[in-house]
Amino acid sequence: MTNEFPDDADGEALRELTAAGHNLSEPMEVDFQVAAADEESATKIAEAASKLGYRTAIYFDDEEDFDEGDDLWTTECTKEMVVTHEELLKTQTELDELAKPLGGYIDGWGTFGNAEILDELEDDELDDEDFEDDDLEEDSEEE
């Protein structure tokens, strides 16, 4: 697979994924954010996207830096896919066209990728024996 990507935001994101060691020829979960004006619209977008095979979640963005009139609801539409520039554009267009009649619009995407380090981190969970009761007692005695 080539690392030649168009000079746009999606191309830059693909370059960053490749540089971080993610294999773009292998599938990864990608989360597409669809902005919505209200909870009802976000729910309708989620229902429609689910029918197309996306795993969906809705949430309210209560960040303080929003301007009045900003769309504060997001429907996150997740799918596993081999990430190419063409597929990203196709998926964003599909979700944007689905959302527009419901008052929404595509607002970006993200992924944790598929680098082997992610699997290693999941396999390397801390065991109970990594923490000794004696360590906790010493810490509380020092306070």
PDB file of C-alpha atoms in Angstrom:
ATOM      1  CA  MET A   1       0.000   0.000   0.000  1.00  0.00           C
ATOM      2  CA  THR A   2       1.349   3.402  -0.889  1.00  0.00           C
ATOM      3  CA  ASN A   3       1.839   6.243   1.571  1.00  0.00           C
ATOM      4  CA  GLU A   4       0.930   8.781  -1.102  1.00  0.00           C
ATOM      5  CA  PHE A   5      -2.209  10.503   0.125  1.00  0.00           C
ATOM      6  CA  PRO A   6      -4.024  13.609  -1.102  1.00  0.00           C
ATOM      7  CA  ASP A   7      -3.098  16.922   0.466  1.00  0.00           C
ATOM      8  CA  ASP A   8      -6.194  17.334   2.638  1.00  0.00           C
ATOM      9  CA  ALA A   9      -7.200  16.677   6.251  1.00  0.00           C
ATOM     10  CA  ASP A  10      -8.045  13.022   5.590  1.00  0.00           C
ATOM     11  CA  GLY A  11      -4.762  12.481   3.771  1.00  0.00           C
ATOM     12  CA  GLU A  12      -2.852  14.062   6.646  1.00  0.00           C
ATOM     13  CA  ALA A  13      -4.641  11.801   9.146  1.00  0.00           C
ATOM     14  CA  LEU A  14      -3.734   8.750   7.035  1.00  0.00           C
ATOM     15  CA  ARG A  15      -0.084   9.843   6.938  1.00  0.00           C
ATOM     16  CA  GLU A  16      -0.136  10.162  10.738  1.00  0.00           C
ATOM     17  CA  LEU A  17      -1.679   6.700  11.151  1.00  0.00           C
ATOM     18  CA  THR A  18       0.983   5.193   8.894  1.00  0.00           C
ATOM     19  CA  ALA A  19       3.778   7.024  10.712  1.00  0.00           C
ATOM     20  CA  ALA A  20       2.445   5.701  14.036  1.00  0.00           C
ATOM     21  CA  GLY A  21       2.802   2.130  12.767  1.00  0.00           C
ATOM     22  CA  HIS A  22      -0.783   1.306  11.880  1.00  0.00           C
ATOM     23  CA  ASN A  23      -1.292  -1.096   8.976  1.00  0.00           C
ATOM     24  CA  LEU A  24      -3.741   0.488   6.555  1.00  0.00           C
ATOM     25  CA  SER A  25      -4.172  -2.764   4.659  1.00  0.00           C
ATOM     26  CA  GLU A  26      -5.741  -4.365   7.758  1.00  0.00           C
ATOM     27  CA  PRO A  27      -9.174  -3.441   9.145  1.00  0.00           C
ATOM     28  CA  MET A  28      -9.573  -1.068  12.072  1.00  0.00           C
ATOM     29  CA  GLU A  29     -12.532   0.464  13.855  1.00  0.00           C
ATOM     30  CA  VAL A  30     -13.263   4.003  12.729  1.00  0.00           C
ATOM     31  CA  ASP A  31     -15.586   6.360  14.612  1.00  0.00           C
ATOM     32  CA  PHE A  32     -17.409   8.930  12.482  1.00  0.00           C
ATOM     33  CA  GLN A  33     -18.950  11.880  14.340  1.00  0.00           C
ATOM     34  CA  VAL A  34     -22.220  13.295  13.040  1.00  0.00           C
ATOM     35  CA  ALA A  35     -23.325  16.598  14.574  1.00  0.00           C
ATOM     36  CA  ALA A  36     -26.992  17.114  15.376  1.00  0.00           C
ATOM     37  CA  ALA A  37     -29.015  20.054  16.654  1.00  0.00           C
ATOM     38  CA  ASP A  38     -30.879  18.145  19.349  1.00  0.00           C
ATOM     39  CA  GLU A  39     -31.287  14.759  21.000  1.00  0.00           C
ATOM     40  CA  GLU A  40     -34.244  13.777  18.821  1.00  0.00           C
ATOM     41  CA  SER A  41     -32.252  14.383  15.624  1.00  0.00           C
ATOM     42  CA  ALA A  42     -29.217  12.549  17.027  1.00  0.00           C
ATOM     43  CA  THR A  43     -31.419   9.573  17.903  1.00  0.00           C
ATOM     44  CA  LYS A  44     -32.988   9.477  14.430  1.00  0.00           C
ATOM     45  CA  ILE A  45     -29.518   9.646  12.832  1.00  0.00           C
ATOM     46  CA  ALA A  46     -28.372   6.773  15.064  1.00  0.00           C
ATOM     47  CA  GLU A  47     -31.398   4.667  14.090  1.00  0.00           C
ATOM     48  CA  ALA A  48     -30.806   5.279  10.377  1.00  0.00           C
ATOM     49  CA  ALA A  49     -27.064   4.578  10.630  1.00  0.00           C
ATOM     50  CA  SER A  50     -27.713   1.379  12.591  1.00  0.00           C
ATOM     51  CA  LYS A  51     -29.838   0.119   9.709  1.00  0.00           C
ATOM     52  CA  LEU A  52     -26.768   0.555   7.480  1.00  0.00           C
ATOM     53  CA  GLY A  53     -24.641  -1.567   9.821  1.00  0.00           C
ATOM     54  CA  TYR A  54     -22.969   1.087  11.959  1.00  0.00           C
ATOM     55  CA  ARG A  55     -22.621   0.676  15.723  1.00  0.00           C
ATOM     56  CA  THR A  56     -23.946   3.936  17.136  1.00  0.00           C
ATOM     57  CA  ALA A  57     -23.891   6.028  20.296  1.00  0.00           C
ATOM     58  CA  ILE A  58     -25.195   9.509  20.985  1.00  0.00           C
ATOM     59  CA  TYR A  59     -23.837  12.026  23.429  1.00  0.00           C
ATOM     60  CA  PHE A  60     -24.239  15.636  24.453  1.00  0.00           C
ATOM     61  CA  ASP A  61     -21.204  17.898  24.046  1.00  0.00           C
ATOM     62  CA  ASP A  62     -21.256  20.175  27.061  1.00  0.00           C
ATOM     63  CA  GLU A  63     -17.916  21.869  26.374  1.00  0.00           C
ATOM     64  CA  GLU A  64     -17.697  25.468  27.507  1.00  0.00           C
ATOM     65  CA  ASP A  65     -16.048  26.753  24.322  1.00  0.00           C
ATOM     66  CA  PHE A  66     -19.075  26.318  22.065  1.00  0.00           C
ATOM     67  CA  ASP A  67     -20.695  29.337  20.476  1.00  0.00           C
ATOM     68  CA  GLU A  68     -24.417  29.917  20.811  1.00  0.00           C
ATOM     69  CA  GLY A  69     -26.226  28.056  18.057  1.00  0.00           C
ATOM     70  CA  ASP A  70     -23.587  25.303  17.741  1.00  0.00           C
ATOM     71  CA  ASP A  71     -24.900  21.777  17.375  1.00  0.00           C
ATOM     72  CA  LEU A  72     -24.257  20.170  20.745  1.00  0.00           C
ATOM     73  CA  TRP A  73     -25.373  16.609  20.082  1.00  0.00           C
ATOM     74  CA  THR A  74     -23.209  13.998  18.371  1.00  0.00           C
ATOM     75  CA  THR A  75     -24.075  10.628  16.927  1.00  0.00           C
ATOM     76  CA  GLU A  76     -20.980   8.477  16.781  1.00  0.00           C
ATOM     77  CA  CYS A  77     -21.182   5.911  13.977  1.00  0.00           C
ATOM     78  CA  THR A  78     -18.558   3.172  14.200  1.00  0.00           C
ATOM     79  CA  LYS A  79     -17.600   0.600  11.621  1.00  0.00           C
ATOM     80  CA  GLU A  80     -14.698  -1.738  11.044  1.00  0.00           C
ATOM     81  CA  MET A  81     -13.053  -1.046   7.714  1.00  0.00           C
ATOM     82  CA  VAL A  82      -9.851  -1.070   5.730  1.00  0.00           C
ATOM     83  CA  VAL A  83      -9.018   2.622   5.795  1.00  0.00           C
ATOM     84  CA  THR A  84      -8.332   4.228   2.442  1.00  0.00           C
ATOM     85  CA  HIS A  85      -8.800   7.824   1.418  1.00  0.00           C
ATOM     86  CA  GLU A  86     -11.526   6.765  -1.006  1.00  0.00           C
ATOM     87  CA  GLU A  87     -13.399   4.712   1.629  1.00  0.00           C
ATOM     88  CA  LEU A  88     -13.196   7.548   4.157  1.00  0.00           C
ATOM     89  CA  LEU A  89     -14.702   9.995   1.669  1.00  0.00           C
ATOM     90  CA  LYS A  90     -17.362   7.484   0.632  1.00  0.00           C
ATOM     91  CA  THR A  91     -18.353   6.802   4.259  1.00  0.00           C
ATOM     92  CA  GLN A  92     -18.395  10.486   5.202  1.00  0.00           C
ATOM     93  CA  THR A  93     -20.574  11.257   2.176  1.00  0.00           C
ATOM     94  CA  GLU A  94     -22.940   8.403   3.039  1.00  0.00           C
ATOM     95  CA  LEU A  95     -23.355   9.621   6.632  1.00  0.00           C
ATOM     96  CA  ASP A  96     -23.642  13.262   5.602  1.00  0.00           C
ATOM     97  CA  GLU A  97     -26.404  12.437   3.112  1.00  0.00           C
ATOM     98  CA  LEU A  98     -28.164  10.335   5.753  1.00  0.00           C
ATOM     99  CA  ALA A  99     -27.921  13.124   8.355  1.00  0.00           C
ATOM    100  CA  LYS A 100     -28.845  16.209   6.303  1.00  0.00           C
ATOM    101  CA  PRO A 101     -32.606  15.523   6.090  1.00  0.00           C
ATOM    102  CA  LEU A 102     -32.519  15.042   9.870  1.00  0.00           C
ATOM    103  CA  GLY A 103     -30.724  18.337  10.492  1.00  0.00           C
ATOM    104  CA  GLY A 104     -27.261  16.829  10.963  1.00  0.00           C
ATOM    105  CA  TYR A 105     -23.918  16.784   9.190  1.00  0.00           C
ATOM    106  CA  ILE A 106     -20.658  14.816   9.247  1.00  0.00           C
ATOM    107  CA  ASP A 107     -18.248  16.405  11.684  1.00  0.00           C
ATOM    108  CA  GLY A 108     -15.097  14.278  11.468  1.00  0.00           C
ATOM    109  CA  TRP A 109     -13.703  10.856  12.209  1.00  0.00           C
ATOM    110  CA  GLY A 110     -11.118   9.173  14.366  1.00  0.00           C
ATOM    111  CA  THR A 111      -9.580   5.802  15.114  1.00  0.00           C
ATOM    112  CA  PHE A 112      -7.296   4.156  17.617  1.00  0.00           C
ATOM    113  CA  GLY A 113      -5.853   2.268  14.654  1.00  0.00           C
ATOM    114  CA  ASN A 114      -4.628  -1.299  14.677  1.00  0.00           C
ATOM    115  CA  ALA A 115      -0.946  -1.204  15.627  1.00  0.00           C
ATOM    116  CA  GLU A 116       0.285  -4.255  17.511  1.00  0.00           C
ATOM    117  CA  ILE A 117       1.082  -2.081  20.524  1.00  0.00           C
ATOM    118  CA  LEU A 118      -2.662  -1.826  21.198  1.00  0.00           C
ATOM    119  CA  ASP A 119      -2.940  -5.610  21.441  1.00  0.00           C
ATOM    120  CA  GLU A 120       0.117  -5.758  23.679  1.00  0.00           C
ATOM    121  CA  LEU A 121      -1.360  -3.167  26.035  1.00  0.00           C
ATOM    122  CA  GLU A 122      -4.619  -5.114  26.284  1.00  0.00           C
ATOM    123  CA  ASP A 123      -2.713  -8.346  27.013  1.00  0.00           C
ATOM    124  CA  ASP A 124      -0.518  -6.644  29.608  1.00  0.00           C
ATOM    125  CA  GLU A 125      -3.210  -5.853  32.154  1.00  0.00           C
ATOM    126  CA  LEU A 126      -1.993  -5.398  35.687  1.00  0.00           C
ATOM    127  CA  ASP A 127      -2.382  -8.386  37.978  1.00  0.00           C
ATOM    128  CA  ASP A 128      -3.503  -8.071  41.580  1.00  0.00           C
ATOM    129  CA  GLU A 129      -0.071  -9.247  42.674  1.00  0.00           C
ATOM    130  CA  ASP A 130       1.443  -6.146  41.063  1.00  0.00           C
ATOM    131  CA  PHE A 131       0.118  -4.259  44.084  1.00  0.00           C
ATOM    132  CA  GLU A 132       1.126  -5.446  47.518  1.00  0.00           C
ATOM    133  CA  ASP A 133      -0.842  -4.539  50.641  1.00  0.00           C
ATOM    134  CA  ASP A 134       2.496  -3.650  52.276  1.00  0.00           C
ATOM    135  CA  ASP A 135       3.049  -0.935  49.652  1.00  0.00           C
ATOM    136  CA  LEU A 136      -0.312   0.631  50.492  1.00  0.00           C
ATOM    137  CA  GLU A 137       0.396   0.496  54.244  1.00  0.00           C
ATOM    138  CA  GLU A 138       3.794   2.175  53.775  1.00  0.00           C
ATOM    139  CA  ASP A 139       2.240   4.931  51.679  1.00  0.00           C
ATOM    140  CA  SER A 140      -0.442   5.675  54.273  1.00  0.00           C
ATOM    141  CA  GLU A 141       2.106   5.666  57.140  1.00  0.00           C
ATOM    142  CA  GLU A 142       4.178   8.292  55.313  1.00  0.00           C
ATOM    143  CA  GLU A 143       1.220  10.700  55.087  1.00  0.00           C
TER     144      GLU A 143
END
